PDB file of C-alpha atoms in Angstrom:
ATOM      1  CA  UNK A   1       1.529  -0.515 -19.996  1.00 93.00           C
ATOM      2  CA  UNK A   2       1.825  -2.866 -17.609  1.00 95.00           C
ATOM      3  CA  UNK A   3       1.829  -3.853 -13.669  1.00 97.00           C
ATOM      4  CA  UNK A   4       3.760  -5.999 -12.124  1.00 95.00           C
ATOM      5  CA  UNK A   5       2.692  -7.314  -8.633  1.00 95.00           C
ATOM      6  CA  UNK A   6       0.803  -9.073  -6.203  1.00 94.00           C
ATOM      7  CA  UNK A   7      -2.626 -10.054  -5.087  1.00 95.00           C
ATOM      8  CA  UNK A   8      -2.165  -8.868  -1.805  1.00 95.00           C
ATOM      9  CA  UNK A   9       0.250  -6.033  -1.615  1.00 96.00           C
ATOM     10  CA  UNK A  10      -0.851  -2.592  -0.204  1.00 97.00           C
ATOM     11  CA  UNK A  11       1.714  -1.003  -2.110  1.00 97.00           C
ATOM     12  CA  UNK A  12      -0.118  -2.768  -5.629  1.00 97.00           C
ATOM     13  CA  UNK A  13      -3.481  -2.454  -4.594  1.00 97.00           C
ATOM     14  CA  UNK A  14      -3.284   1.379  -4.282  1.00 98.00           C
ATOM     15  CA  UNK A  15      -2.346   1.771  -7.938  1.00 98.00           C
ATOM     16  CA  UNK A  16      -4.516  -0.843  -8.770  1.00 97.00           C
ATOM     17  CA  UNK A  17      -7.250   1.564  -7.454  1.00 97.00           C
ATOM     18  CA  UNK A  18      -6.349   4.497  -8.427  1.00 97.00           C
ATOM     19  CA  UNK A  19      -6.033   3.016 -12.225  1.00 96.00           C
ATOM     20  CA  UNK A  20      -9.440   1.785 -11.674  1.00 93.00           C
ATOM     21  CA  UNK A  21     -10.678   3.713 -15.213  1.00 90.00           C
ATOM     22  CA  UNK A  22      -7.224   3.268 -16.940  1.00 93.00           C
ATOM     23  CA  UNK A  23      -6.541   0.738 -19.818  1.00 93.00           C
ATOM     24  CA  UNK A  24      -3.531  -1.471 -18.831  1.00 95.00           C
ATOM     25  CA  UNK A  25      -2.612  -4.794 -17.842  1.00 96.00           C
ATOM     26  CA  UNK A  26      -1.946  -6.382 -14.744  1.00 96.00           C
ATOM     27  CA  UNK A  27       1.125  -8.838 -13.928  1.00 94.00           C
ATOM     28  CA  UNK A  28      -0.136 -10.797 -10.900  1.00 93.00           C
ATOM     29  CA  UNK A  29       2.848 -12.518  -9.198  1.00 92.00           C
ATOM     30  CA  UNK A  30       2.803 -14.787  -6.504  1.00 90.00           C
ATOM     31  CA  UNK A  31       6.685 -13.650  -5.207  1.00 88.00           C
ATOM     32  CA  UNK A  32       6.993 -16.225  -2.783  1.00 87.00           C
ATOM     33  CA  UNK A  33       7.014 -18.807  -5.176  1.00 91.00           C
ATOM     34  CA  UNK A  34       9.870 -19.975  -7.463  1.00 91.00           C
ATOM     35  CA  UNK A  35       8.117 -18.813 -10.295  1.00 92.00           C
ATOM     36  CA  UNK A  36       7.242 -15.345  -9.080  1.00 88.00           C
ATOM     37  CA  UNK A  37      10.755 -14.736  -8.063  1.00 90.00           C
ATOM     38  CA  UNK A  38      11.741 -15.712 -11.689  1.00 92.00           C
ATOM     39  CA  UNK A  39       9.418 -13.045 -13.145  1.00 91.00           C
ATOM     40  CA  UNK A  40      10.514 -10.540 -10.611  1.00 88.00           C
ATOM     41  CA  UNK A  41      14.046 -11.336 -10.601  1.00 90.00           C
ATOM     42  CA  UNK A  42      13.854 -10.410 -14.605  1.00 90.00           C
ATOM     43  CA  UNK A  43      12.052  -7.276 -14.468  1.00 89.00           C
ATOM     44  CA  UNK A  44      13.430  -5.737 -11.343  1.00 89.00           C
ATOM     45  CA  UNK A  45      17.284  -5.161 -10.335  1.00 89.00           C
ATOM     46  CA  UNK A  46      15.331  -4.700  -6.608  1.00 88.00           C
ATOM     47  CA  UNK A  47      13.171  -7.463  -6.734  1.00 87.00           C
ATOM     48  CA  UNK A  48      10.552  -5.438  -5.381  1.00 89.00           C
ATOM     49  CA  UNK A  49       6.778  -4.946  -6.352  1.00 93.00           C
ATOM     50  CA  UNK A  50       5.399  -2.812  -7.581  1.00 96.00           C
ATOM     51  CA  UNK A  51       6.506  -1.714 -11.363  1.00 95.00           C
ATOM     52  CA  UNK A  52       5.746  -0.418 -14.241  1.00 96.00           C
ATOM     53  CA  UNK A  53       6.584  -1.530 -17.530  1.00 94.00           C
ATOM     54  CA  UNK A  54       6.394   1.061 -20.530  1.00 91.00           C
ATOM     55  CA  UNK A  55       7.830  -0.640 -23.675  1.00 88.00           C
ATOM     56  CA  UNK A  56      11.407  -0.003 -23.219  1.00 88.00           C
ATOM     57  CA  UNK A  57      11.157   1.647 -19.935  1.00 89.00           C
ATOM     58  CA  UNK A  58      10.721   0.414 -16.087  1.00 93.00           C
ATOM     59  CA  UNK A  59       8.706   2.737 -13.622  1.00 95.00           C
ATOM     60  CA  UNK A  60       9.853   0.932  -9.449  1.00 94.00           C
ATOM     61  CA  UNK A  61       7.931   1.729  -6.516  1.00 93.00           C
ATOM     62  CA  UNK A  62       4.873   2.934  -6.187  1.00 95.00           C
ATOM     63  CA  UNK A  63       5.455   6.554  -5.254  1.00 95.00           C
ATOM     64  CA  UNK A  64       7.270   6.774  -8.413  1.00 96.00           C
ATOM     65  CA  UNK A  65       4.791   5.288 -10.354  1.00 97.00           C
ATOM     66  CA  UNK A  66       1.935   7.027  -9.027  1.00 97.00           C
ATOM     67  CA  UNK A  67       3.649  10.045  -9.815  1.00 96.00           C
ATOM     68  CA  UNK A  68       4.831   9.419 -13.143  1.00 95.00           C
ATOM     69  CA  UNK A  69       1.058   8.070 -14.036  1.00 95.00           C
ATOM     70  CA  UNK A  70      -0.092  11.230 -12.415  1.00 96.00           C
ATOM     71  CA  UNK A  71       1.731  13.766 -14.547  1.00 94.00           C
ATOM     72  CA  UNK A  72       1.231  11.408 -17.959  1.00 91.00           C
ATOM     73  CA  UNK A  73      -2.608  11.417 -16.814  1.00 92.00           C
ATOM     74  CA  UNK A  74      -2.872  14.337 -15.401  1.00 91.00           C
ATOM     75  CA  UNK A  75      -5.408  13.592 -12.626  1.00 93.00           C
ATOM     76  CA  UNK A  76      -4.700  15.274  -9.073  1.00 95.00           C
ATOM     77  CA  UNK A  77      -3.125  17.951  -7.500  1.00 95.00           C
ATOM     78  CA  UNK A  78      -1.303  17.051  -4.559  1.00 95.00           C
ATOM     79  CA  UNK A  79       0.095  19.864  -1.978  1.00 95.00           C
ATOM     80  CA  UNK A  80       2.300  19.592   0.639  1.00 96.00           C
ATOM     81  CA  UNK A  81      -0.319  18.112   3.011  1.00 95.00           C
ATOM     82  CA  UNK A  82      -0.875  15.660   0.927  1.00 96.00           C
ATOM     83  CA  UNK A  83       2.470  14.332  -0.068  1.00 96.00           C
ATOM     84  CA  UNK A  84       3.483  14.974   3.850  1.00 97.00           C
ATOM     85  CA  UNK A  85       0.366  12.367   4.373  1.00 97.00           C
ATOM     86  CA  UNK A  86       1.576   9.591   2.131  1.00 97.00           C
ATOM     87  CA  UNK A  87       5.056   9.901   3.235  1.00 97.00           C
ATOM     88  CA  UNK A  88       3.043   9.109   6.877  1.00 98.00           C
ATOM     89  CA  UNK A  89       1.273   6.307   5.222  1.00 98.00           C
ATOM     90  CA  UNK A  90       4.187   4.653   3.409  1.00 98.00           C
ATOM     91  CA  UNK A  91       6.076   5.097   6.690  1.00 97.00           C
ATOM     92  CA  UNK A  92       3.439   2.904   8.705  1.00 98.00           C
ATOM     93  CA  UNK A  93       3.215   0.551   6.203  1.00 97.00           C
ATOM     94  CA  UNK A  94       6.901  -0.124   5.681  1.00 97.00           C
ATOM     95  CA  UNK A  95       6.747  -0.500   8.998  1.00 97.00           C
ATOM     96  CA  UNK A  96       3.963  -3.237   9.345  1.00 98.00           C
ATOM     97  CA  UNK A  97       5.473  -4.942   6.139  1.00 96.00           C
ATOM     98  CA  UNK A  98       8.897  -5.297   7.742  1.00 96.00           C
ATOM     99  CA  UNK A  99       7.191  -7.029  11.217  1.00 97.00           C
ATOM    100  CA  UNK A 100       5.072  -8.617   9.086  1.00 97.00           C
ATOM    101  CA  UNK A 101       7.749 -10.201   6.913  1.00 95.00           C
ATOM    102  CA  UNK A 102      10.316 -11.157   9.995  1.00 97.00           C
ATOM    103  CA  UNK A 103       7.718 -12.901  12.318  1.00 96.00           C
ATOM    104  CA  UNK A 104       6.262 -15.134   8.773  1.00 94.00           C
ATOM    105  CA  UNK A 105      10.179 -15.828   8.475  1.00 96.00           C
ATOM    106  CA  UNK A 106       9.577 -17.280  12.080  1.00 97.00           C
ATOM    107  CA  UNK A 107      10.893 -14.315  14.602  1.00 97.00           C
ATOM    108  CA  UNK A 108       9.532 -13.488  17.106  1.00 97.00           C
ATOM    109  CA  UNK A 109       8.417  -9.512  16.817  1.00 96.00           C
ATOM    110  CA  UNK A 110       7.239  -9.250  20.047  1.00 95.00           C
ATOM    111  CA  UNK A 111      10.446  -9.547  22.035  1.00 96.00           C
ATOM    112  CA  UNK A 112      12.510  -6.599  23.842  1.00 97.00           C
ATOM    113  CA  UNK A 113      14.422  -5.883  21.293  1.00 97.00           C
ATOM    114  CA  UNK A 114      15.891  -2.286  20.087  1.00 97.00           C
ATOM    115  CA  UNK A 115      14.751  -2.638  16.015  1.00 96.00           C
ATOM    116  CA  UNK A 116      11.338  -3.950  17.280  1.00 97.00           C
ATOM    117  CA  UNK A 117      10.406  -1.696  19.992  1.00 97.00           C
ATOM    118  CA  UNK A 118      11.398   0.864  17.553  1.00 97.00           C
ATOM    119  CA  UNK A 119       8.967  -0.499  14.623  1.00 97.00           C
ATOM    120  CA  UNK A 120       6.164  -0.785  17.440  1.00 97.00           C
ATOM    121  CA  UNK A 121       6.929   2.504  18.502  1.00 97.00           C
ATOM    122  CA  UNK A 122       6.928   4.212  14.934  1.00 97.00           C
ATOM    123  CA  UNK A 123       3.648   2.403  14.086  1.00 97.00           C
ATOM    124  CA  UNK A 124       1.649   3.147  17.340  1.00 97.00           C
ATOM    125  CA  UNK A 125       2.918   6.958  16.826  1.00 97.00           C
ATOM    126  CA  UNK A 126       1.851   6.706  13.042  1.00 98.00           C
ATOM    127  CA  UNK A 127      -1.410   5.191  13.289  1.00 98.00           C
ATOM    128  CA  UNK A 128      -2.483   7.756  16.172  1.00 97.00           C
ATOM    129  CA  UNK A 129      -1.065  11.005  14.214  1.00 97.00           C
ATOM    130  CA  UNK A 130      -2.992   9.539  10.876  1.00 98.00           C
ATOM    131  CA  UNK A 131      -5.988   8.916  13.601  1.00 98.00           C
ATOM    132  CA  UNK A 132      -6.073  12.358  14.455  1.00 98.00           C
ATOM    133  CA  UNK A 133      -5.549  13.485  10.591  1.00 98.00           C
ATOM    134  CA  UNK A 134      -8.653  11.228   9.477  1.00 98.00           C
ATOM    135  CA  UNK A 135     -10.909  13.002  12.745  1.00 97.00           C
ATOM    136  CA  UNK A 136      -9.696  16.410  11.353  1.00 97.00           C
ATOM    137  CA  UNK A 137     -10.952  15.398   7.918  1.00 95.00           C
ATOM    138  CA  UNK A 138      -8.096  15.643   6.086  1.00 95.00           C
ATOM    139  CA  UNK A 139      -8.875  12.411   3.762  1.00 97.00           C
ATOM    140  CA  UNK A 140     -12.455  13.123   3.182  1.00 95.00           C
ATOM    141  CA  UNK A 141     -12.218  13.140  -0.713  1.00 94.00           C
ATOM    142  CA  UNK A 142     -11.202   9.638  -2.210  1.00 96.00           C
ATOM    143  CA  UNK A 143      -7.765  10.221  -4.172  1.00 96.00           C
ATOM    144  CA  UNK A 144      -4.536   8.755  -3.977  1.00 97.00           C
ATOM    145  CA  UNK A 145      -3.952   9.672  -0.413  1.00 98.00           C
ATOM    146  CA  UNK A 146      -6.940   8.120   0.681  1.00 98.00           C
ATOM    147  CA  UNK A 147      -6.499   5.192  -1.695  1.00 98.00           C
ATOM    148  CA  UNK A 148      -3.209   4.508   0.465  1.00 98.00           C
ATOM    149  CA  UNK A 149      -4.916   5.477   3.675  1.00 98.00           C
ATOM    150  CA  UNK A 150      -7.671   2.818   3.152  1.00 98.00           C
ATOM    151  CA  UNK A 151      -5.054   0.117   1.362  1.00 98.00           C
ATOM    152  CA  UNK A 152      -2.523   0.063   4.498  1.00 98.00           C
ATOM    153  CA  UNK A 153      -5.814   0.147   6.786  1.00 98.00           C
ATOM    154  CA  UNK A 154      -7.258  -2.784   5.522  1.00 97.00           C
ATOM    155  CA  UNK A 155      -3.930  -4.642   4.857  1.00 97.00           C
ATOM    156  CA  UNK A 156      -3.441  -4.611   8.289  1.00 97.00           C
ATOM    157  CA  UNK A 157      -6.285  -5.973   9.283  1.00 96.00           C
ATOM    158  CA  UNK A 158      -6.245  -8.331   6.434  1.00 96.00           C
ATOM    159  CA  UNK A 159      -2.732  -9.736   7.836  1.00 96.00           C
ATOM    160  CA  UNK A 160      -4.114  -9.512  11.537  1.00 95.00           C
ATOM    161  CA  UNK A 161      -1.343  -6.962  12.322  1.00 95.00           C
ATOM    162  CA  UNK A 162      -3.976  -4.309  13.601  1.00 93.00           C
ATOM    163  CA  UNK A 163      -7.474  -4.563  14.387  1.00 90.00           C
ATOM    164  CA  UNK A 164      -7.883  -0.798  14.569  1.00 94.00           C
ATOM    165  CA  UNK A 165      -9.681  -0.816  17.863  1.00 93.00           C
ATOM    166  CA  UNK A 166      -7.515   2.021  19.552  1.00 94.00           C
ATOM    167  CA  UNK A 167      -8.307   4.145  16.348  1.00 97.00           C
ATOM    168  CA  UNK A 168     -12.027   4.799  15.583  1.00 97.00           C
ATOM    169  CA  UNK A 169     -11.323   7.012  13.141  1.00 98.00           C
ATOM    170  CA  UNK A 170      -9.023   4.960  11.136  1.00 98.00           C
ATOM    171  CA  UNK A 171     -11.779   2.194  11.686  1.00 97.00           C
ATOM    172  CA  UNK A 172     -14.522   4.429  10.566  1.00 97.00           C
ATOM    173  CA  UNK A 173     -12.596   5.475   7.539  1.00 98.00           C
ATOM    174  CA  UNK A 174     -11.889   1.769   6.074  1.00 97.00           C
ATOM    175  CA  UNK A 175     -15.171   0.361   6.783  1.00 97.00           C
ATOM    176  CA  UNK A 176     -16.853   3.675   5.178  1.00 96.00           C
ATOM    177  CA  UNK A 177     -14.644   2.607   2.255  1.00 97.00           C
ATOM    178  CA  UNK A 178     -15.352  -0.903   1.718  1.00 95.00           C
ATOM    179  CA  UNK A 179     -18.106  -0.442  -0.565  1.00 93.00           C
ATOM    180  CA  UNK A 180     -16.523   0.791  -3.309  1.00 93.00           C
ATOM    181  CA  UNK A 181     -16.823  -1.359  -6.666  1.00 92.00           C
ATOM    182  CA  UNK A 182     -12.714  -1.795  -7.356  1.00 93.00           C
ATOM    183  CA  UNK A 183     -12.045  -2.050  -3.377  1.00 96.00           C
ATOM    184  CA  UNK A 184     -13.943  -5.122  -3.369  1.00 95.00           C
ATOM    185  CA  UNK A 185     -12.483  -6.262  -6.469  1.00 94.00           C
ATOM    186  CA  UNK A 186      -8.974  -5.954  -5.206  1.00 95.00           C
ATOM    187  CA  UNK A 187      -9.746  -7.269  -2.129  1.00 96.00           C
ATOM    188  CA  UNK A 188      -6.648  -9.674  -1.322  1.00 94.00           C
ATOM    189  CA  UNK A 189      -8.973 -12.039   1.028  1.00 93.00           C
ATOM    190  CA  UNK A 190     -10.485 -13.252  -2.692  1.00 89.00           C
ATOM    191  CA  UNK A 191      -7.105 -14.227  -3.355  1.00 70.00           C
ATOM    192  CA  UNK A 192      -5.495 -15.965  -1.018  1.00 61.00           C
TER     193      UNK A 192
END
């Protein structure tokens, strides 16, 4: 089994967590580079990270793969709050990832502008309903949801996007979290 992605992705680093116990290997791919793009260009149709790799078989995004690992492992039960919460979470990041992907292709994110005022709009609503769902503790046990919760947390404030000021709670949560063993070993400030 094996995972394809890269050092810094929330969308990787989730899995990466939540496979903290599980035997496989990791692909790290750097898919800025010509290299990386290589790589992903031959595994993925999408050129998108993350994926799975099962022999014959390919396993793309990380929803699906969390679910597919979930049922072959067996691990959590997720209800409707739950999956409700990471569609939230995915949301918010998407979000973040597409700002954060114009403005390092040089736009400028911060102007009046329909599709940006939108994004701002969806991630200020986002991070304030997942701010209330955090005071309400809804993510006070540390599975997958949570795993997300902290990843797009600190990936925001890794990339300078969001320094969580406006939501203790969110705050609260990530730093509570930053102890744990494999959070500081997939910590994409080590490898950058």
């Amino acid at each position: 089994m094996k995972l394809y992605g890269s050092l810094t992705s929330p969308y990787v680093r989730r899995l990466r967590i939540w496979l903290e116990h599980t035997d496989y290997e990791f692909v790290a791919l750097d898919i800025f580079s010509p290299e990386g793009r290589k790589t992903l260009e031959a595994v993925s149709p999408a050129r998108k990270i993350p994926l799975l790799k099962l022999g014959k078989d390919t396993v793309y995004d990380s929803r699906m793969i969390f679910n597919y690992l979930n049922r072959k492992l067996q691990r959590e039960t997720l209800d409707l709050d739950d999956e409700n919460a990471l569609t939230l979470i995915d949301e918010a990041n998407q979000a973040f990832v597409h700002l954060f992907l114009l403005s390092k292709s040089g736009i400028d994110v911060q102007q009046d502008a329909l599709y940006f005022n939108l994004q701002r709009e969806r991630i200020s609503n986002l991070m304030l309903h997942l701010e209330g769902m955090v005071a309400a503790g809804h993510f006070k046990q540390w599975n997958y949801p949570a795993i997300c919760l902290y990843c797009l947390l600190d990936w925001v404030d890794f990339r300078e996007l969001d320094q969580l000021d406006s939501t203790p709670a969110l705050k609260d949560f990530r730093d509570h979290h930053l102890s744990h063993e494999y959070v500081k070993k997939t910590d994409p400030r080590l490898n950058t």
